[in-house]
PDB file of C-alpha atoms in Angstrom:
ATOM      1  CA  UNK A   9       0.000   0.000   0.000  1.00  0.00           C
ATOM      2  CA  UNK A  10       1.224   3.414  -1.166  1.00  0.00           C
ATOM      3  CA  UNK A  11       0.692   6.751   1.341  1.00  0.00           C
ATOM      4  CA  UNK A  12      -0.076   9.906  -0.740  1.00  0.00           C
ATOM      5  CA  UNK A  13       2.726  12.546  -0.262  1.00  0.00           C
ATOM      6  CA  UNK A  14       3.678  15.868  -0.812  1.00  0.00           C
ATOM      7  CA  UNK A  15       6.378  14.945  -3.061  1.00  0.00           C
ATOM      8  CA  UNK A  16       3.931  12.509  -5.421  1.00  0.00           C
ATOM      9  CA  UNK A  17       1.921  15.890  -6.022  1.00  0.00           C
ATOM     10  CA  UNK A  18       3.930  16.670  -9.090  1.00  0.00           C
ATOM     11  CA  UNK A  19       3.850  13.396 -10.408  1.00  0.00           C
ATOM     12  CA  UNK A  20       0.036  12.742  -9.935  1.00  0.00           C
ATOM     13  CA  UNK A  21      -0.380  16.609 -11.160  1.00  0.00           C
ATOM     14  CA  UNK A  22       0.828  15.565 -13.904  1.00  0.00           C
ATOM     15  CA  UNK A  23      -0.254  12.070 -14.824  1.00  0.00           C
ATOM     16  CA  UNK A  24      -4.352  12.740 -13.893  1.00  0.00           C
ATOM     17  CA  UNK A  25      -4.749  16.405 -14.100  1.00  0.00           C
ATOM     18  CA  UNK A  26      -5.489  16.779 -17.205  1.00  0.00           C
ATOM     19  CA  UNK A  27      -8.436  13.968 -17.117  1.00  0.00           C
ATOM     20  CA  UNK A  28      -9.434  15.526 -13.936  1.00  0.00           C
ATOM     21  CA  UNK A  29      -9.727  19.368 -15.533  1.00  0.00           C
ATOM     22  CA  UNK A  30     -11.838  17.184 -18.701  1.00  0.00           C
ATOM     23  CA  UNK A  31     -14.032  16.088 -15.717  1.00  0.00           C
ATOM     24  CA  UNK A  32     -14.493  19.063 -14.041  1.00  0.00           C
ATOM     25  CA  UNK A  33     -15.152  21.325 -17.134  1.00  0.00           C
ATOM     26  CA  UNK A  34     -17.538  18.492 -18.216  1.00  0.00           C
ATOM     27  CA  UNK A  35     -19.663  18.628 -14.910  1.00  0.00           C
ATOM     28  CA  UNK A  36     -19.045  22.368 -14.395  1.00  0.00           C
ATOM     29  CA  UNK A  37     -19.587  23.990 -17.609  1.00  0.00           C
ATOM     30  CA  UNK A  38     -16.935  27.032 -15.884  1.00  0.00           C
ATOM     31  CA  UNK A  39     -13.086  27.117 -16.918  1.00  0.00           C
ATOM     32  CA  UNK A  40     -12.541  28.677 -13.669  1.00  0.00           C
ATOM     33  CA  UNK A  41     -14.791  26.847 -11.608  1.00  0.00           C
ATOM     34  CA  UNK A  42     -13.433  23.835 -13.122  1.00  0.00           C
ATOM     35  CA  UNK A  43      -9.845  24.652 -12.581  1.00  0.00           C
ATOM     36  CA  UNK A  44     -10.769  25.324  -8.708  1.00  0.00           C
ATOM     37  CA  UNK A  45     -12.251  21.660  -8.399  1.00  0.00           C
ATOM     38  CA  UNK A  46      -9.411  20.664 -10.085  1.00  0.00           C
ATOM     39  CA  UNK A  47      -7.690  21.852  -7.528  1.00  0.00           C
ATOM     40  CA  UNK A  48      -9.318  20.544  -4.718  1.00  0.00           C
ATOM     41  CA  UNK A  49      -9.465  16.945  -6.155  1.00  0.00           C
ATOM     42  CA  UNK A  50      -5.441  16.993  -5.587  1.00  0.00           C
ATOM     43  CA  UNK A  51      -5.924  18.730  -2.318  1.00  0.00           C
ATOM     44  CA  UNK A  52      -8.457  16.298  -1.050  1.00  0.00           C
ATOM     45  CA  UNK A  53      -6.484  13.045  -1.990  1.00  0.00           C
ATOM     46  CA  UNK A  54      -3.040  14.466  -0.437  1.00  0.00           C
ATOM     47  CA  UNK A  55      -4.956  16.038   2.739  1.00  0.00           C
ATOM     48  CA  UNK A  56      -6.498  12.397   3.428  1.00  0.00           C
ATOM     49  CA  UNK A  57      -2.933  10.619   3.378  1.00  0.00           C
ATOM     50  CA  UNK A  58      -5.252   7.639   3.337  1.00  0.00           C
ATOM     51  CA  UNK A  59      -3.361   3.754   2.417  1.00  0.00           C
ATOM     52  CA  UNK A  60      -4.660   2.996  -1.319  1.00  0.00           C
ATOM     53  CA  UNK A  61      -3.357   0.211  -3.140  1.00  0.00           C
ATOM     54  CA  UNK A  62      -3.214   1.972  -6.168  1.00  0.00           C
ATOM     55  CA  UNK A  63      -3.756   5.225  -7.260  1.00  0.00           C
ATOM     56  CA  UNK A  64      -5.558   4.979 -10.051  1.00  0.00           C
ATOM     57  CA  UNK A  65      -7.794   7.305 -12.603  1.00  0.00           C
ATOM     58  CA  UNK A  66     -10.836   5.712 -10.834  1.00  0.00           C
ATOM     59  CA  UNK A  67      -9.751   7.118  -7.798  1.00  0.00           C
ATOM     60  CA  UNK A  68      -9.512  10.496  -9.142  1.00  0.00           C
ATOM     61  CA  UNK A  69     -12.305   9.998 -11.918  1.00  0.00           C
ATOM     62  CA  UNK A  70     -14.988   9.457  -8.115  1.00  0.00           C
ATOM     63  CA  UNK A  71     -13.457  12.538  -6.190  1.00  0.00           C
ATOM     64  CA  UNK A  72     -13.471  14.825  -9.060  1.00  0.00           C
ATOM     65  CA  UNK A  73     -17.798  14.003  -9.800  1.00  0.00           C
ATOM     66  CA  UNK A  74     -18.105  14.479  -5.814  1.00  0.00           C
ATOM     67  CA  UNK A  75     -15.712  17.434  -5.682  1.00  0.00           C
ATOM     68  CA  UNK A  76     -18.197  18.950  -8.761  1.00  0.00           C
ATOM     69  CA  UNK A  77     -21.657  17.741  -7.313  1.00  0.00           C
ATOM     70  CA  UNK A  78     -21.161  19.203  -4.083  1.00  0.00           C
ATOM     71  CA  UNK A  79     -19.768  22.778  -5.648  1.00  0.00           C
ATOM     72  CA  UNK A  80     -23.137  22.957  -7.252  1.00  0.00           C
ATOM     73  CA  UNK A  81     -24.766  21.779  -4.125  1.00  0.00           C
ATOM     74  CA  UNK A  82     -23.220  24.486  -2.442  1.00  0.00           C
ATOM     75  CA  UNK A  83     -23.598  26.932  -4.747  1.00  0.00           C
ATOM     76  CA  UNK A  84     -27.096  26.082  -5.099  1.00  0.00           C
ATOM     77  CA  UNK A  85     -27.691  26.936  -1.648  1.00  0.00           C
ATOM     78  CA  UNK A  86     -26.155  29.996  -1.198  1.00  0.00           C
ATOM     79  CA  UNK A  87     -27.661  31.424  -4.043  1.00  0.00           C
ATOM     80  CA  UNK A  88     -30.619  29.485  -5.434  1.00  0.00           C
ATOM     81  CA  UNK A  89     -32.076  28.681  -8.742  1.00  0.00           C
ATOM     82  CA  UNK A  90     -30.654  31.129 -10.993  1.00  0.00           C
ATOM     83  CA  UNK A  91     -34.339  31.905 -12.551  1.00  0.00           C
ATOM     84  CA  UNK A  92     -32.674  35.450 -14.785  1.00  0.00           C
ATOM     85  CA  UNK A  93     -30.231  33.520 -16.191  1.00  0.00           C
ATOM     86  CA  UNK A  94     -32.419  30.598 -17.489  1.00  0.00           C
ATOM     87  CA  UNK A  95     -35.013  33.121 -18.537  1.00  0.00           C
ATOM     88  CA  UNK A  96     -31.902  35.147 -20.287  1.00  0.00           C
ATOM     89  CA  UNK A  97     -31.488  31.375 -22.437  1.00  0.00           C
ATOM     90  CA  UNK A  98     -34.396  30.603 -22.961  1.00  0.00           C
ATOM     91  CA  UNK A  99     -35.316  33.782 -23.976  1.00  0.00           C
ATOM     92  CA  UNK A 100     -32.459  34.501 -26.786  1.00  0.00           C
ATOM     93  CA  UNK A 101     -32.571  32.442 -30.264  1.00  0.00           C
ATOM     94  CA  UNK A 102     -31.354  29.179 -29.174  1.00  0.00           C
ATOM     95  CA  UNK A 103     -33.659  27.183 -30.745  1.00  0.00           C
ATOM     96  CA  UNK A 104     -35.676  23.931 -28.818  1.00  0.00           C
ATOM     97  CA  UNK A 105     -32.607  22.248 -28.383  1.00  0.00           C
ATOM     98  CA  UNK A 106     -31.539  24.403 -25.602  1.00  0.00           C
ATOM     99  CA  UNK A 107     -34.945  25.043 -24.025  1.00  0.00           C
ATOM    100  CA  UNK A 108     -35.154  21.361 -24.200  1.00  0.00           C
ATOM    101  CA  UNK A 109     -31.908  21.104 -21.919  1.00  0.00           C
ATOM    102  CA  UNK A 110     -32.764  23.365 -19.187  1.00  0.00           C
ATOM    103  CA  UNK A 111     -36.150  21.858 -18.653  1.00  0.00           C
ATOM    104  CA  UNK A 112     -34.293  18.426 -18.461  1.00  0.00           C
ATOM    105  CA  UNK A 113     -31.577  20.156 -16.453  1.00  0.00           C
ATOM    106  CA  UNK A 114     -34.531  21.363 -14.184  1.00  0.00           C
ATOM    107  CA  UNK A 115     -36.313  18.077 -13.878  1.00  0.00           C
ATOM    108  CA  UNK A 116     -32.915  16.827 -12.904  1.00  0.00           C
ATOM    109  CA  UNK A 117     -32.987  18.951 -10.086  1.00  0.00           C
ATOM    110  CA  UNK A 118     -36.300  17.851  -8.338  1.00  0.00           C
ATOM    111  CA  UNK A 119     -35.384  14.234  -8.667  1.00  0.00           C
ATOM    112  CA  UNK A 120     -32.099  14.436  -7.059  1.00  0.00           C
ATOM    113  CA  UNK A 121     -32.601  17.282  -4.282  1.00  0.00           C
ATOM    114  CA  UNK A 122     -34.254  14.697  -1.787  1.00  0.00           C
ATOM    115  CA  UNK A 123     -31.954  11.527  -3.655  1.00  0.00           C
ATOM    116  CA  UNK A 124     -29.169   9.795  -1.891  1.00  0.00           C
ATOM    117  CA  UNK A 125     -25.761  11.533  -3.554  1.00  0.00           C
ATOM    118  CA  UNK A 126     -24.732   8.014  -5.185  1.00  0.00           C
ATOM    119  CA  UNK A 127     -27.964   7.449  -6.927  1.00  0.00           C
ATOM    120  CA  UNK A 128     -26.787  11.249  -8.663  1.00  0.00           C
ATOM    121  CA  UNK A 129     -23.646   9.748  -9.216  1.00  0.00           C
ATOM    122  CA  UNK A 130     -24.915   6.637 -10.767  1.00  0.00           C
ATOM    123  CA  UNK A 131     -26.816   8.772 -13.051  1.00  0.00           C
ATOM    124  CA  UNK A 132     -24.237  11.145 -14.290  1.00  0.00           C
ATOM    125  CA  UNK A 133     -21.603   8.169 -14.774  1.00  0.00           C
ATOM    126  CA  UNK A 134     -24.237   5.866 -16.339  1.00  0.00           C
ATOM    127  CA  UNK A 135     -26.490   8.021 -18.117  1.00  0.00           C
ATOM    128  CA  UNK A 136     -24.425  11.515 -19.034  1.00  0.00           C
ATOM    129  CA  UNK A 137     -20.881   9.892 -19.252  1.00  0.00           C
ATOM    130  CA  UNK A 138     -22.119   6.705 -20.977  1.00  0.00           C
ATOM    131  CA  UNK A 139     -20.386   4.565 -18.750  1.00  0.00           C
ATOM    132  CA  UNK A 140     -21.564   0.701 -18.593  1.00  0.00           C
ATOM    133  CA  UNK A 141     -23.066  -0.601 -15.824  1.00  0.00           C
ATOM    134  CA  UNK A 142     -19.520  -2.902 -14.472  1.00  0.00           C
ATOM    135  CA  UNK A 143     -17.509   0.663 -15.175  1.00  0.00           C
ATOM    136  CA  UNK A 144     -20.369   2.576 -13.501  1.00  0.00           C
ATOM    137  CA  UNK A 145     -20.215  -0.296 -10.575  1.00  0.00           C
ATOM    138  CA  UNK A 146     -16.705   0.103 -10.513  1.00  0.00           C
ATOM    139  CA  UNK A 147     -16.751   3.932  -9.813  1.00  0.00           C
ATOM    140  CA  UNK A 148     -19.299   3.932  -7.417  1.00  0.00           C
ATOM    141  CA  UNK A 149     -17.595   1.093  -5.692  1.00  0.00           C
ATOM    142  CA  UNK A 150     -20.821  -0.979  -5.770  1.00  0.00           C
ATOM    143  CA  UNK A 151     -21.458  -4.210  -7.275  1.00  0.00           C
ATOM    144  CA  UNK A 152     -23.667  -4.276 -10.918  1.00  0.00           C
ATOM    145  CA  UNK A 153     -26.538  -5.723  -9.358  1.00  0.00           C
ATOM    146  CA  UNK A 154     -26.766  -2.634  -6.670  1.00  0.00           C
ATOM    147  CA  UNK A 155     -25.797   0.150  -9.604  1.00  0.00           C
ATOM    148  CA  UNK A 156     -28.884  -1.981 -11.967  1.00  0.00           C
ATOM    149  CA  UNK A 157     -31.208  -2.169  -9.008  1.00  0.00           C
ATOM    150  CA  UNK A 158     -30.791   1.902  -8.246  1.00  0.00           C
ATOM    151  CA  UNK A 159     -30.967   2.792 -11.708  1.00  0.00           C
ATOM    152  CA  UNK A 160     -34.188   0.961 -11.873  1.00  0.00           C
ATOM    153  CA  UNK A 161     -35.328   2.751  -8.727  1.00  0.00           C
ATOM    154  CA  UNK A 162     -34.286   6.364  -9.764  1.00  0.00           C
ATOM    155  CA  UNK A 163     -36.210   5.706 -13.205  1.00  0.00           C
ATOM    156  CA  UNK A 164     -39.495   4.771 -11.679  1.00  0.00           C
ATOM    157  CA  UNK A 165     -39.274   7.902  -9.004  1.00  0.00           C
ATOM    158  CA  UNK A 166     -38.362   9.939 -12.180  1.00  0.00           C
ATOM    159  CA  UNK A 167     -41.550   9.344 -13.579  1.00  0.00           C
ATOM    160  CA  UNK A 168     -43.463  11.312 -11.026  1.00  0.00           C
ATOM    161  CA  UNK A 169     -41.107  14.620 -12.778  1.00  0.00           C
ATOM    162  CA  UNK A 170     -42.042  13.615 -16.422  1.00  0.00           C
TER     163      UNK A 170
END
């Protein structure tokens, strides 16, 4: 088992930042937002100096979704539903396409407010990253027949949304 130190920073920097920043700027939509999660994915996995047999993109892949869902968590508490700026999109010549993603983003919202956090980490692996249900297991460090059985779950309480 390998301790995360200081002096692997660089070397971890360098071999999963850049799949990290893809992550975050995925999730995010922000180049500075991302760059901050980015940031405190490689904070989070140093500060823990946990024992992990091997650090791995998985490992980093998991902490930079949480890092992500809980800055919009956060944010979404301090400041609310941003109702001017979705009226400011929906309002300029986008076309359905976009008005079609912020009602889906918004639907998205109900279901997971009162959702355990996994079951919106299932989702955004499975369903937005296209991930298969053995990689999506994998991530969420569940077996298939848990990540299958909440994904079943989470699309019958979805329908009450539709």
């Amino acid at each position: 088992m390998k301790k995360v130190t200081e002096t692997d920073f660089a070397e971890l920097y360098t071999k999963f930042g850049p799949m990290v920043l893809r992550r975050c700027r995925f999730i995010l939509k922000d180049e500075e937002k991302a760059r901050d999660a980015m940031q405190d994915v490689f904070l989070r996995i140093i500060e823990s100096r946990t024992e992990v047999r091997e650090l791995c993109s998985s490992l980093f892949y998991v902490t930079a979704t949480r890092v992500c869902l809980n800055k919009i968590r956060s944010e979404k508490l301090r400041t609310g539903v941003d109702f001017d700026r979705i009226g400011e999109t929906i309002a300029d010549e986008w076309g359905e396409k976009e008005k079609e993603k912020i009602e889906a983003s918004m639907v998205l919202e109900r279901i997971f407010e009162k959702r355990d956090k996994k079951d919106c980490l299932i989702a955004t692996l499975h369903f937005a990253d296209g991930l298969t249900l053995e990689e999506t297991a994998e991530q969420a460090g569940m077996s298939v027949s848990g990540v299958r059985k909440r994904i079943r779950e989470l699309q019958k309480y979805s329908r009450k949304f539709v």
